[in-house]
Short mmCIF file of C-alpha atoms in Angstrom, two decimals:
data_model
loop_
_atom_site.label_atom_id
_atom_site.label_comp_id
_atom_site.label_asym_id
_atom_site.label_seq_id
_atom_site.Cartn_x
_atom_site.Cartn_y
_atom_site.Cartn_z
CA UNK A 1 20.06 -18.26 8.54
CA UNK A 2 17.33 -18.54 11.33
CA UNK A 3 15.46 -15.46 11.44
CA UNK A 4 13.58 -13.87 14.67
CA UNK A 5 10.49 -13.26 13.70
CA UNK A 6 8.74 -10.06 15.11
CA UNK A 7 6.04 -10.15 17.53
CA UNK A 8 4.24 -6.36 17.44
CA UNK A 9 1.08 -5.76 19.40
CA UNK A 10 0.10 -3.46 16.97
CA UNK A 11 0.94 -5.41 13.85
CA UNK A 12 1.58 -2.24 11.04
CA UNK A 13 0.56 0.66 13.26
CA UNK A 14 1.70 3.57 14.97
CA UNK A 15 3.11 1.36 17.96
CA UNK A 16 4.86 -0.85 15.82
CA UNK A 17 6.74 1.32 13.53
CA UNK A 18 10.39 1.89 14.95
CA UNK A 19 9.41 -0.66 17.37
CA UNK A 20 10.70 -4.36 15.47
CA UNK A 21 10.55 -6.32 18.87
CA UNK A 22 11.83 -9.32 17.91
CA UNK A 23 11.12 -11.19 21.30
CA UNK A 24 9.90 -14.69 20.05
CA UNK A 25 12.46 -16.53 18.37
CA UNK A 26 11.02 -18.86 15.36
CA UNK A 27 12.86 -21.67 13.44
CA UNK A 28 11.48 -22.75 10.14
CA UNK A 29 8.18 -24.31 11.45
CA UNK A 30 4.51 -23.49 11.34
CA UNK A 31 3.39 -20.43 11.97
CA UNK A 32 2.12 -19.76 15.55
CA UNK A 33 0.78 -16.54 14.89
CA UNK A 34 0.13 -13.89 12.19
CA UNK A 35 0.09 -10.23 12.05
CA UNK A 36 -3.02 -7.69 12.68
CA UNK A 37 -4.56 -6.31 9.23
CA UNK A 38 -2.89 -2.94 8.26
CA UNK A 39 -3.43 0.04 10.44
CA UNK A 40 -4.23 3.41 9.41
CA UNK A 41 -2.25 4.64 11.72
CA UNK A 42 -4.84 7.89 11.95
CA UNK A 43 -5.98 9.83 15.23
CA UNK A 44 -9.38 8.42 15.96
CA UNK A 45 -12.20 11.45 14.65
CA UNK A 46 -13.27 13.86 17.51
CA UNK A 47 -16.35 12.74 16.89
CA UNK A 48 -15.64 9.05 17.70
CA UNK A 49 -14.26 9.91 20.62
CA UNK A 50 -17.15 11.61 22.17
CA UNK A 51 -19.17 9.35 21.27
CA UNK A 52 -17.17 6.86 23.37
CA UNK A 53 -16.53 9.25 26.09
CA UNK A 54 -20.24 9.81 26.38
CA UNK A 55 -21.07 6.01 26.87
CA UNK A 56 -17.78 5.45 29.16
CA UNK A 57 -20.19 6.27 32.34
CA UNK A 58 -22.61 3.20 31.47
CA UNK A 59 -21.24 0.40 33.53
CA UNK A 60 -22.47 -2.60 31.88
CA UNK A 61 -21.34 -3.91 28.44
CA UNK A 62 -22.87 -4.54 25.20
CA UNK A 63 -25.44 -8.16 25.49
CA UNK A 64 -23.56 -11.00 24.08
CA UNK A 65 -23.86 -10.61 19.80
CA UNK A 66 -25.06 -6.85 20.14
CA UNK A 67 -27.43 -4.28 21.37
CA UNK A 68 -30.17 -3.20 19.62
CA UNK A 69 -28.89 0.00 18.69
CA UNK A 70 -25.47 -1.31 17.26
CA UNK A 71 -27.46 -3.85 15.20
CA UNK A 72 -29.86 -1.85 13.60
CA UNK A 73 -26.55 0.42 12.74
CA UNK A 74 -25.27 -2.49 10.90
CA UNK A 75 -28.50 -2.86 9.13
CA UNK A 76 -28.09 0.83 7.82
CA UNK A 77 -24.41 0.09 6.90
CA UNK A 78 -25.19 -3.02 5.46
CA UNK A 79 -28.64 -1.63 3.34
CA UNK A 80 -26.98 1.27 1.75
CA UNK A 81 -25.15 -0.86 -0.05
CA UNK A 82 -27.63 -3.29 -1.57
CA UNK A 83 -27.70 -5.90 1.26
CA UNK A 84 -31.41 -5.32 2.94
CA UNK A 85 -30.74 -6.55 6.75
CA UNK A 86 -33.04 -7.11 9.84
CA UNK A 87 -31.61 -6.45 13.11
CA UNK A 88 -32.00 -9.94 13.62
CA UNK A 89 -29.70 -11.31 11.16
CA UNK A 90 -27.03 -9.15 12.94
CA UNK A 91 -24.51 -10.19 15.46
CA UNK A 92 -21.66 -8.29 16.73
CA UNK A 93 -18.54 -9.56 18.84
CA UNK A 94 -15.12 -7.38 19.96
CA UNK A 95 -13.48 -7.80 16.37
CA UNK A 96 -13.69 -10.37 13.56
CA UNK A 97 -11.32 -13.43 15.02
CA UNK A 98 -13.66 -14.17 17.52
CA UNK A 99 -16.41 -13.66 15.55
CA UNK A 100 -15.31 -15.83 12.84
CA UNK A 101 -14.38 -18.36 15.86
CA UNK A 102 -17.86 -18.51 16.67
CA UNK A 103 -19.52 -18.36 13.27
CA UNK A 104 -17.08 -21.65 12.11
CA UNK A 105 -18.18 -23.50 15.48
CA UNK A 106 -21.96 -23.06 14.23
CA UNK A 107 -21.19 -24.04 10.78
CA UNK A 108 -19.12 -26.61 11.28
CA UNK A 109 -17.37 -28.85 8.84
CA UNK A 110 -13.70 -28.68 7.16
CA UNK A 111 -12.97 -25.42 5.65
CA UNK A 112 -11.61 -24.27 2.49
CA UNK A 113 -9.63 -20.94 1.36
CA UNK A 114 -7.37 -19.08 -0.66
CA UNK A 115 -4.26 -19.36 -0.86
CA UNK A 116 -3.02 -16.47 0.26
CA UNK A 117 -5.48 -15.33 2.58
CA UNK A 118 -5.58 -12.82 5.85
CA UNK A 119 -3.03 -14.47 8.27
CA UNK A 120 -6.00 -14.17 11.14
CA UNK A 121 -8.30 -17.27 9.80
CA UNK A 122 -6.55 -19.87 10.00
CA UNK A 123 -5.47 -19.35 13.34
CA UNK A 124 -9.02 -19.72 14.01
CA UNK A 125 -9.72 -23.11 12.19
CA UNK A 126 -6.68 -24.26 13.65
CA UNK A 127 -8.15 -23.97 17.27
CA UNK A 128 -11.47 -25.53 16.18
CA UNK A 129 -9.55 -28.62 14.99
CA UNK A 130 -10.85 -28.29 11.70
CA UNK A 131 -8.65 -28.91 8.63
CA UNK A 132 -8.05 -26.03 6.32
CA UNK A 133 -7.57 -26.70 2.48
CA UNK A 134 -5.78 -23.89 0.96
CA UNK A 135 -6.79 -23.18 -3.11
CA UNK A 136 -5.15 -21.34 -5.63
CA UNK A 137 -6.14 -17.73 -6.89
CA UNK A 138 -6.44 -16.93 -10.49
CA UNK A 139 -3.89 -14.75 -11.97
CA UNK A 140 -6.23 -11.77 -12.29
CA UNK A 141 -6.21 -11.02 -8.38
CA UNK A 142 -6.30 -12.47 -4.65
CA UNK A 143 -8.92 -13.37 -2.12
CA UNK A 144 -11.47 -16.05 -4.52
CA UNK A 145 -9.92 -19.05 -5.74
CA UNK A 146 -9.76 -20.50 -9.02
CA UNK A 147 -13.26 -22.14 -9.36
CA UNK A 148 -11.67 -25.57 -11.28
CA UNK A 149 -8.85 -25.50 -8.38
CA UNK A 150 -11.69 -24.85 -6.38
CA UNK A 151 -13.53 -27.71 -7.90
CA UNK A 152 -10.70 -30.00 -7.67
CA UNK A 153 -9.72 -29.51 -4.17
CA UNK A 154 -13.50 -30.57 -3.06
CA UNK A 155 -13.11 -33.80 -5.33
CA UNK A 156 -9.71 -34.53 -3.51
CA UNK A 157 -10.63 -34.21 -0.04
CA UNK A 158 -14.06 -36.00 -0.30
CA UNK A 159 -12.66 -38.96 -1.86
CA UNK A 160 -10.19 -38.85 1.28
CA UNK A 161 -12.52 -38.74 3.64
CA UNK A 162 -12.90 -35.17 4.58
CA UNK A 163 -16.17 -33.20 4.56
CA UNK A 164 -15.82 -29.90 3.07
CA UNK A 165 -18.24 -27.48 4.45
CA UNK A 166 -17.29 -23.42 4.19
CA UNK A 167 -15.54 -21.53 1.73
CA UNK A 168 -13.99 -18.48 3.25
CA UNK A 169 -13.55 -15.28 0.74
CA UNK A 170 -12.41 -12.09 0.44
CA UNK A 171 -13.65 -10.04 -2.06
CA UNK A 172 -11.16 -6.93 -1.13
CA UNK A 173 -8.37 -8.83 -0.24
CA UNK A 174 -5.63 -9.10 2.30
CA UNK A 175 -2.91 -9.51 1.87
CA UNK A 176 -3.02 -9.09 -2.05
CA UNK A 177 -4.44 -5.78 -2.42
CA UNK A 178 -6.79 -6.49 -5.06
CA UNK A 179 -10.77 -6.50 -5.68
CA UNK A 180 -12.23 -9.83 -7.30
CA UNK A 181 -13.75 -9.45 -10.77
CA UNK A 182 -17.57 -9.71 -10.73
CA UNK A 183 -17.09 -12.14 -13.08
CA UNK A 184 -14.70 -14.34 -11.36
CA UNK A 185 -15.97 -14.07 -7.88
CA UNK A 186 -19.59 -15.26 -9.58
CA UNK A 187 -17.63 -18.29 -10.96
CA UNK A 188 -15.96 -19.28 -7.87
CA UNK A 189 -19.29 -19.29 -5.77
CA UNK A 190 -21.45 -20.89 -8.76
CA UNK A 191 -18.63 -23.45 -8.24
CA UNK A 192 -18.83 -23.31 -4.17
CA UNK A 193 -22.33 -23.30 -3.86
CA UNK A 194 -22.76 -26.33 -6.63
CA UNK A 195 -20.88 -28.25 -4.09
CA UNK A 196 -22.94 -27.44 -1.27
CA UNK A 197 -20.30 -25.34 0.61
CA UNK A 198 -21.25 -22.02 2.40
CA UNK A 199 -19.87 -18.84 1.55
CA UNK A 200 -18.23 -17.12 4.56
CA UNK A 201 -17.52 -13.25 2.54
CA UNK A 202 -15.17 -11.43 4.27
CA UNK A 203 -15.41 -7.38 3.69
CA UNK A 204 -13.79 -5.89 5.83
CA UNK A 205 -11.85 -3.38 3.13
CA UNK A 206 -15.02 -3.11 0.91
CA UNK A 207 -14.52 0.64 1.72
CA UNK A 208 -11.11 1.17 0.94
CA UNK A 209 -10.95 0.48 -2.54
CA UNK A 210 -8.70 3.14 -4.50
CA UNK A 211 -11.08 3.87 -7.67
CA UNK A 212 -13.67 6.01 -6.43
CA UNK A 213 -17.49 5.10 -7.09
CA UNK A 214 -15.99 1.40 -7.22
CA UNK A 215 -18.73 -0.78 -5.56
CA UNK A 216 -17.61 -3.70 -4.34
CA UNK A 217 -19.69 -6.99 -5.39
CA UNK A 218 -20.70 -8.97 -2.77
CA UNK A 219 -21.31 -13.23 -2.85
CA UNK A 220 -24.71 -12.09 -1.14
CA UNK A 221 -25.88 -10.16 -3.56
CA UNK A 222 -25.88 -13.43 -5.48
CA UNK A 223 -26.32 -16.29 -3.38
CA UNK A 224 -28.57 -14.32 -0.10
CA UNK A 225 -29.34 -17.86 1.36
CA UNK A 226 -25.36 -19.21 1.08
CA UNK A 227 -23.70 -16.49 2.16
CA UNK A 228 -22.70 -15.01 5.76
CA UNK A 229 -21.13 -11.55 5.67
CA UNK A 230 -18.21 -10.30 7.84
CA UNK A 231 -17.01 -7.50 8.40
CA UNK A 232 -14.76 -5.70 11.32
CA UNK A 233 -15.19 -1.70 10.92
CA UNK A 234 -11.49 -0.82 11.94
CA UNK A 235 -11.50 -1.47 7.58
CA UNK A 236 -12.31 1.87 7.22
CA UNK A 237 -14.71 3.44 9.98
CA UNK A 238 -12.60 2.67 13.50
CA UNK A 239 -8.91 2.81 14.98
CA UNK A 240 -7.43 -0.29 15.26
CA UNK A 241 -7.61 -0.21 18.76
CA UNK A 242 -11.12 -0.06 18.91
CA UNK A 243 -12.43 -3.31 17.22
CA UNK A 244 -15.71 -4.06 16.50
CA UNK A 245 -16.82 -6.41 14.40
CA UNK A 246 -20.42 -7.71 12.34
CA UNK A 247 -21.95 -10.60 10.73
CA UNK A 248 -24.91 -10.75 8.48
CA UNK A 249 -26.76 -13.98 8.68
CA UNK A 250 -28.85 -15.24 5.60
CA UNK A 251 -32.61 -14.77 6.73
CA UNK A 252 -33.80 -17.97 6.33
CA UNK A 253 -34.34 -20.50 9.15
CA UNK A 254 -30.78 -22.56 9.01
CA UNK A 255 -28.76 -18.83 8.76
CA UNK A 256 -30.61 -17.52 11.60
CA UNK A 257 -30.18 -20.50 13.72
CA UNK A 258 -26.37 -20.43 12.91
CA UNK A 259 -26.49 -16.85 13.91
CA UNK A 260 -28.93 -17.90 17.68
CA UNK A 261 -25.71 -20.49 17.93
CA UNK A 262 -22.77 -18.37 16.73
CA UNK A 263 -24.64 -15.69 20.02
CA UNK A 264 -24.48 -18.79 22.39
CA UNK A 265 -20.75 -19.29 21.59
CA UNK A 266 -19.67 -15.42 22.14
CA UNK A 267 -21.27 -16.09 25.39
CA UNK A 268 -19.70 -18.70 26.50
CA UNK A 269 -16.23 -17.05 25.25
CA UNK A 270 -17.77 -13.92 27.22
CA UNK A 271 -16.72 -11.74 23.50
CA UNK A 272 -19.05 -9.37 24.06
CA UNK A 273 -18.52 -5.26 22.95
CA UNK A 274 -17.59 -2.35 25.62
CA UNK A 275 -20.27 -0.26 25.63
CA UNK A 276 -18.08 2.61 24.75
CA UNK A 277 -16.59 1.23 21.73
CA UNK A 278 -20.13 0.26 21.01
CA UNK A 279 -21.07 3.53 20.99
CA UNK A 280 -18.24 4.63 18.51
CA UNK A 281 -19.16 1.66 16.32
CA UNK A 282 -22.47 2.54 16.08
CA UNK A 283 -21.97 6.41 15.15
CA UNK A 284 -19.53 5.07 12.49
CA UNK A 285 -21.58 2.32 10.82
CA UNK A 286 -24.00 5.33 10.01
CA UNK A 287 -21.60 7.18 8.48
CA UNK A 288 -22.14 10.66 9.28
CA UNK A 289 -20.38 13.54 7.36
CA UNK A 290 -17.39 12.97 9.04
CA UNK A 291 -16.63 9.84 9.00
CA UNK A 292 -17.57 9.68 5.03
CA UNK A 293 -14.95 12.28 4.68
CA UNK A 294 -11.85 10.63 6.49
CA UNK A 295 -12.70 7.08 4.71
CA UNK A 296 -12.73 8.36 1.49
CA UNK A 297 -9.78 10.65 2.35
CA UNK A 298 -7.91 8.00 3.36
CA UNK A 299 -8.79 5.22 0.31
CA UNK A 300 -7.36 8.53 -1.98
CA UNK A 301 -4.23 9.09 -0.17
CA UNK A 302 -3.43 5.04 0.35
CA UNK A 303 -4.68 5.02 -3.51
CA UNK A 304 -2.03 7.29 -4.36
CA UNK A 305 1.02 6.04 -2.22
CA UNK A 306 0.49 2.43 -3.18
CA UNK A 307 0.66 3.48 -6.81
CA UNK A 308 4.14 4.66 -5.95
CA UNK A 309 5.38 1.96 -4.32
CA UNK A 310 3.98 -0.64 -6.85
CA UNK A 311 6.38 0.81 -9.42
CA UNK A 312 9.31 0.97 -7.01
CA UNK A 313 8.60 -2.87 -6.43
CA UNK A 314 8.97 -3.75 -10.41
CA UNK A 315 11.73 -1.32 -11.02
CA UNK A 316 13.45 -2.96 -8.27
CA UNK A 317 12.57 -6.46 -10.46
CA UNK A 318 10.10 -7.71 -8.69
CA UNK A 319 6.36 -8.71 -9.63
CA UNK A 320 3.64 -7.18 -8.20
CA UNK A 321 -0.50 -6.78 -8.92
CA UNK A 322 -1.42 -3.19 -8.73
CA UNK A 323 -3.30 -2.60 -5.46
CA UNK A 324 -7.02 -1.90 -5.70
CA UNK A 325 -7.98 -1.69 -2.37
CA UNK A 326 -6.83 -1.60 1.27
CA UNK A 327 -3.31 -0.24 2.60
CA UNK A 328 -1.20 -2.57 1.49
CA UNK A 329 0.67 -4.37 -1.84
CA UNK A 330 2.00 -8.02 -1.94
CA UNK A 331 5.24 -8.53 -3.64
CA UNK A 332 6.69 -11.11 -4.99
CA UNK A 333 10.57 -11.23 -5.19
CA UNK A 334 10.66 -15.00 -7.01
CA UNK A 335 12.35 -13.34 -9.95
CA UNK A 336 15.09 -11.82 -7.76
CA UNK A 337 15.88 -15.28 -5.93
CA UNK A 338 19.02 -15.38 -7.36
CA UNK A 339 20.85 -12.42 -5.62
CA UNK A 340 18.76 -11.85 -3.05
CA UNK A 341 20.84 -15.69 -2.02
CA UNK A 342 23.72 -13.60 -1.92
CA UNK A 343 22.42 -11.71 1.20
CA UNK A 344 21.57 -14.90 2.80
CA UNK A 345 17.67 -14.81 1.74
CA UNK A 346 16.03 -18.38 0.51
CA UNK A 347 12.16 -17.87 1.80
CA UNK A 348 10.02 -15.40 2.79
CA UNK A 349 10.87 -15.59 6.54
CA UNK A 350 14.66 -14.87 5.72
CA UNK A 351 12.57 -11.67 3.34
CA UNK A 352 10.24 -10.55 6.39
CA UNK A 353 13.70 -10.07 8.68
CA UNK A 354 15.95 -8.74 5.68
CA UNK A 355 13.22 -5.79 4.03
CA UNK A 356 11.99 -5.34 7.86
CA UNK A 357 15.79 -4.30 9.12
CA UNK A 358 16.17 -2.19 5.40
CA UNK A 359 12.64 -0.47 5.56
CA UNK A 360 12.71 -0.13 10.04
CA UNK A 361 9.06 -0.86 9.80
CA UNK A 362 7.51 -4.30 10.41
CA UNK A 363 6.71 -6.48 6.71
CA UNK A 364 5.35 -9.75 6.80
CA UNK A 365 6.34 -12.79 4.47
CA UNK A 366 4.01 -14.88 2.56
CA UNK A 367 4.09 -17.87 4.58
CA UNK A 368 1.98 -16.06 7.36
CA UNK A 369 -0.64 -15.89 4.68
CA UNK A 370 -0.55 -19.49 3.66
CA UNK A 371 1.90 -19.27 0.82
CA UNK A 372 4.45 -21.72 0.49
CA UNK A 373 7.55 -20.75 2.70
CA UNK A 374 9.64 -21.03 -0.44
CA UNK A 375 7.80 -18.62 -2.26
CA UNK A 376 9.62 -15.21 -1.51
CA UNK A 377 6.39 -12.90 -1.32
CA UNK A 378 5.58 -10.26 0.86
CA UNK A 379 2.70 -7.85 1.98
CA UNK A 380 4.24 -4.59 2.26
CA UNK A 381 2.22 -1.86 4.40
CA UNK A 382 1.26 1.31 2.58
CA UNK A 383 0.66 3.97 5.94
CA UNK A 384 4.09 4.24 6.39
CA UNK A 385 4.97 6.08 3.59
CA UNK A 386 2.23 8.91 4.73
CA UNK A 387 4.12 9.48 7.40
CA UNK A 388 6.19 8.37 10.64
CA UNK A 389 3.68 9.70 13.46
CA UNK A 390 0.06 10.10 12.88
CA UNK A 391 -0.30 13.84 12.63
CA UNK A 392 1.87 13.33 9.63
CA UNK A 393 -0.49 10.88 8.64
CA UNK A 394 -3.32 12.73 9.13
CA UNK A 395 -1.59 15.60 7.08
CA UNK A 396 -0.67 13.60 4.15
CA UNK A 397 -4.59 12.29 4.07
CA UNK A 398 -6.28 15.58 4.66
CA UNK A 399 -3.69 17.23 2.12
CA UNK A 400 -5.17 15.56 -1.16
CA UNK A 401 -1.99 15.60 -2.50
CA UNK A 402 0.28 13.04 -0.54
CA UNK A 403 3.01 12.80 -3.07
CA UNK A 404 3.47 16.47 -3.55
CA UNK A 405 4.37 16.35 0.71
CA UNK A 406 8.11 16.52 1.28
CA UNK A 407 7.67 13.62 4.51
CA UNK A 408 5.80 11.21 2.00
CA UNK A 409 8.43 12.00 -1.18
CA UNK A 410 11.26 11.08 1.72
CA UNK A 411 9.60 8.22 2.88
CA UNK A 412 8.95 6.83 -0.82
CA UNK A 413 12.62 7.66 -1.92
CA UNK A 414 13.80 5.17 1.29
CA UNK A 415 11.39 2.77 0.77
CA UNK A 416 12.93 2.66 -3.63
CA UNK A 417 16.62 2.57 -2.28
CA UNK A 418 15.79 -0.36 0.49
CA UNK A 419 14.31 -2.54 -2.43
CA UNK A 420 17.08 -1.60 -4.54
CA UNK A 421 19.73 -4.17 -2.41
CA UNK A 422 18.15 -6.68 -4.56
CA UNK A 423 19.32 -5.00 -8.00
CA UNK A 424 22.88 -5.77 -6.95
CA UNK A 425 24.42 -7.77 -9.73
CA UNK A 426 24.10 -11.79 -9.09
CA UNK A 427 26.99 -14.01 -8.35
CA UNK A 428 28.87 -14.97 -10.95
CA UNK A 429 27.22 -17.73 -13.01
CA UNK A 430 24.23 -17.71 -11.34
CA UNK A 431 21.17 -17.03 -13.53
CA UNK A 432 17.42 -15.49 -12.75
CA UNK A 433 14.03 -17.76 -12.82
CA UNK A 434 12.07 -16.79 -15.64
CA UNK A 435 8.65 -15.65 -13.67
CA UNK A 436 5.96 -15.28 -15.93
CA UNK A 437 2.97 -14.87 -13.24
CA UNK A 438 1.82 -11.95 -10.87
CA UNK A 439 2.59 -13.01 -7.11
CA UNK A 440 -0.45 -15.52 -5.55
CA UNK A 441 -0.71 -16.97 -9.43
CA UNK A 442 -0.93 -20.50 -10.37
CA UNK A 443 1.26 -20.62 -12.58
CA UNK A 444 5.03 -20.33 -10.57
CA UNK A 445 8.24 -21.45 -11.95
CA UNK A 446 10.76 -21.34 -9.01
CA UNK A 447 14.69 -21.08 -9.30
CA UNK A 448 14.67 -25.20 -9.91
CA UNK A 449 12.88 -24.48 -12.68
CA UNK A 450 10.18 -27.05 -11.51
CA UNK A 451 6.14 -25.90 -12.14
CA UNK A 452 3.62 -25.49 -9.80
CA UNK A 453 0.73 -26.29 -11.47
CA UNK A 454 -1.51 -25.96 -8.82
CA UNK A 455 -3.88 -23.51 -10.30
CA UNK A 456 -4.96 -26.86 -12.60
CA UNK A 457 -4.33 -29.70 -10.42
CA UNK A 458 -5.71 -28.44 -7.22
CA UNK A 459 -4.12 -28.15 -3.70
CA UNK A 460 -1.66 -31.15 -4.58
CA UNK A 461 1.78 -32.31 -3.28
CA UNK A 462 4.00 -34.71 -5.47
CA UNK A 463 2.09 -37.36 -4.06
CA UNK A 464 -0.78 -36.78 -5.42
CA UNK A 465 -2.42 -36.34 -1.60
CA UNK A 466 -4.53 -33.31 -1.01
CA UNK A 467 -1.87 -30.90 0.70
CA UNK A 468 -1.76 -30.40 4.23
CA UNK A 469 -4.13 -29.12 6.67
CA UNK A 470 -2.32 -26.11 8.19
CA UNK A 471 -0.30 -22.79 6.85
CA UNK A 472 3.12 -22.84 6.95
#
């Protein structure tokens, strides 16, 4: 079957649940566009709000890359958590896309990232022309790839002619869920690095890991003079709606001339900040009581609910890693190809449309993250389950004890019996792949029974050819 694929201005939040407009009609081609990153859902904080009512009078915007006040903010953000920062390494832009638009353009060079990886980037290299190389992640969790993959890939596209110059990460990932190992994400950038690529670290959902007193290990922590830092505070310190996002240059001469031309390209794509959002992003980057309190209020409650819903995934027979971070989990339902077939699902867009309908809340298929199409994986939102509207949201967070809430035990009961369609028993003579790996692994055997042994072989197609330059 063709499916319509749903086109949500919200992506997961409040606007978009109930609300499955499926007005753009897809076949089984690239991917034009991807979703937003998961939404709260939350009423902004009072205090947020006057902040931005209190700036609403001042008639110009925010100069192109940041005022000084939002800047040094970002320095404060940036320095309690072991990442000293001068105001000008700092530039700020009207959320991370553009940002990361600009920062590419100053960078330049072919880029490389994980496979998956946050459906917004590689919309981005795609309108820069650039190729993007996806890599395999290791087994133990998302957003770094396997450093020999990693390795590989460079080796492969090199000897075809390519020029491999970034290597985007995500230490808390989307879509996975999951928090790189120190030890792993070290490997990977030793390996990046070695080959002279720069580290582009993503951490946006540093502050929404589920383990509290967790830090979060950053590439710059490491490598200072390889590594650019992004990071888009509707993570964990802004609505959605209200996006405002950072970049922390290296401070040596080539980062802070990347950062003068990454300024000069904002300008030119006149992404500059409203001064009232601005203002909000400012009194949340220095993290007064408040807005300490509703982050790690939040992190708990998503903590909790995601811990649910990762063991409704497996009893429903599907393979999941447990979430670590962020508001979401990404399932995958390989093991389960067999009968989902018998509801007419063979890839993850037919799995978007089919759990979408079941759950009546937008999920979003693998292939927007750069997994194959075949691969049946999906990210599965986690603010739904605290609630429908978000003063039930806000309830369930403020609460401390989400599951105990009659709403949120509802909503986790539906979301069990809509997975459960897959338990039905298979058709007659039809048997299960054996899956052996965690969803994202390299290591993949699909109902064929063929290998993907990408994880060891790099980004290659039966060929041998270094796999192509855009997500499916």
């Amino acid at each position: 079957m063709t499916p319509s694929v749903g086109v949500t201005a919200g992506g997961d939040g409040p606007a978009a649940h109930g609300d499955l407009r499926r007005t753009v009609h897809e076949d089984h081609g690239p991917v034009r566009f991807g979703p937003s990153a998961p939404d709260p859902g939350l009423p902004a904080l009072p205090e947020l709000v006057e902040a931005c009512r209190a700036a609403a009078h001042r008639p110009d915007p925010e100069p192109p890359g940041g005022g000084a006040a939002l800047r040094e903010a970002a320095c404060g953000y940036w320095s309690r958590r072991a990442l000293r920062t001068a105001p000008g390494q700092v530039a700020a832009a009207p959320g991370a896309p553009p940002l990361l638009f600009a920062l590419l353009s100053a960078v330049g060079g072919d880029v490389l990232l994980p496979r998956p990886c946050p459906a917004w980037w590689t919309p981005q290299i795609r309108l820069l022309g650039r190729p993007a190389y996806h890599v395999p992640t290791p087994a133990e969790c998302g957003g770094v790839p396997d450093p020999y993959a990693l390795l590989e890939t460079v080796r492969r596209v090199r000897a075809e002619g390519g020029g491999p110059r970034v290597l985007l990460l995500c230490p808390a990932d989307d879509p996975t869920g999951t928090v790189a190992p120190p030890d792993l994400l070290h490997a990977a950038c030793e390996a990046a690095v070695g080959e002279g690529l720069h580290l582009v670290s993503d951490e946006t959902w540093r502050d929404t890991g589920h383990r509290a007193g967790t830090a979060l290990l950053s590439p710059a922590e490491m490598w200072p003079d390889d590594t650019t830092v992004l990071c888009d505070t509707v993570g964990a310190l802004t609505p959605a709606a209200w996006p405002a996002a950072f970049a922390r240059f290296p401070h040596t001469a080539r980062g802070l001339a990347r950062r003068a031309t990454t300024v000069d390209i904002l300008t030119a794509l006149g992404a500059v900040l409203a001064a009232p959002v601005a203002a909000a992003a400012a009194l949340a980057l220095a993290e007064p009581d408040a807005v300490r309190a509703r982050a790690r209020a939040a992190a708990a409650a998503h903590a909790r609910v995601a811990v649910a819903a990762h063991r409704a995934v497996l009893a429903a027979g599907a393979l999941a890693r447990p979430p670590e971070a962020g508001r979401h989990l990404y399932a995958d339902f390989g093991p389960l190809r067999a009968r989902l077939a018998t509801v007419d699902v063979t890839d993850s867009m037919d799995l978007e449309e089919h759990l979408g309908e079941r759950l009546g809340t937008p999920v979003y298929g693998g292939h927007r993250f750069g997994d194959e199409l075949g691969a049946l994986r999906v990210r599965l939102p986690t603010a739904p389950l605290l609630g429908a509207a978000p003063a039930e949201r806000l309830a369930s967070v403020v609460s401390g004890a989400p599951l105990e809430l009659p709403h949120v035990a509802r909503a986790l009961s539906a979301f069990a019996a809509a997975l459960s369609i897959a338990r039905r028993p298979a058709r007659h003579g039809a048997e299960e792949p054996r899956t052996t790996s965690a969803p994202g692994s390299t290591d993949i055997t699909d109902a064929t029974g063929s290998t993907d042994t990408a994880g060891t072989t790099g980004t290659t197609g039966g060929s041998g050819s270094t796999e192509g330059t855009e997500a499916q």
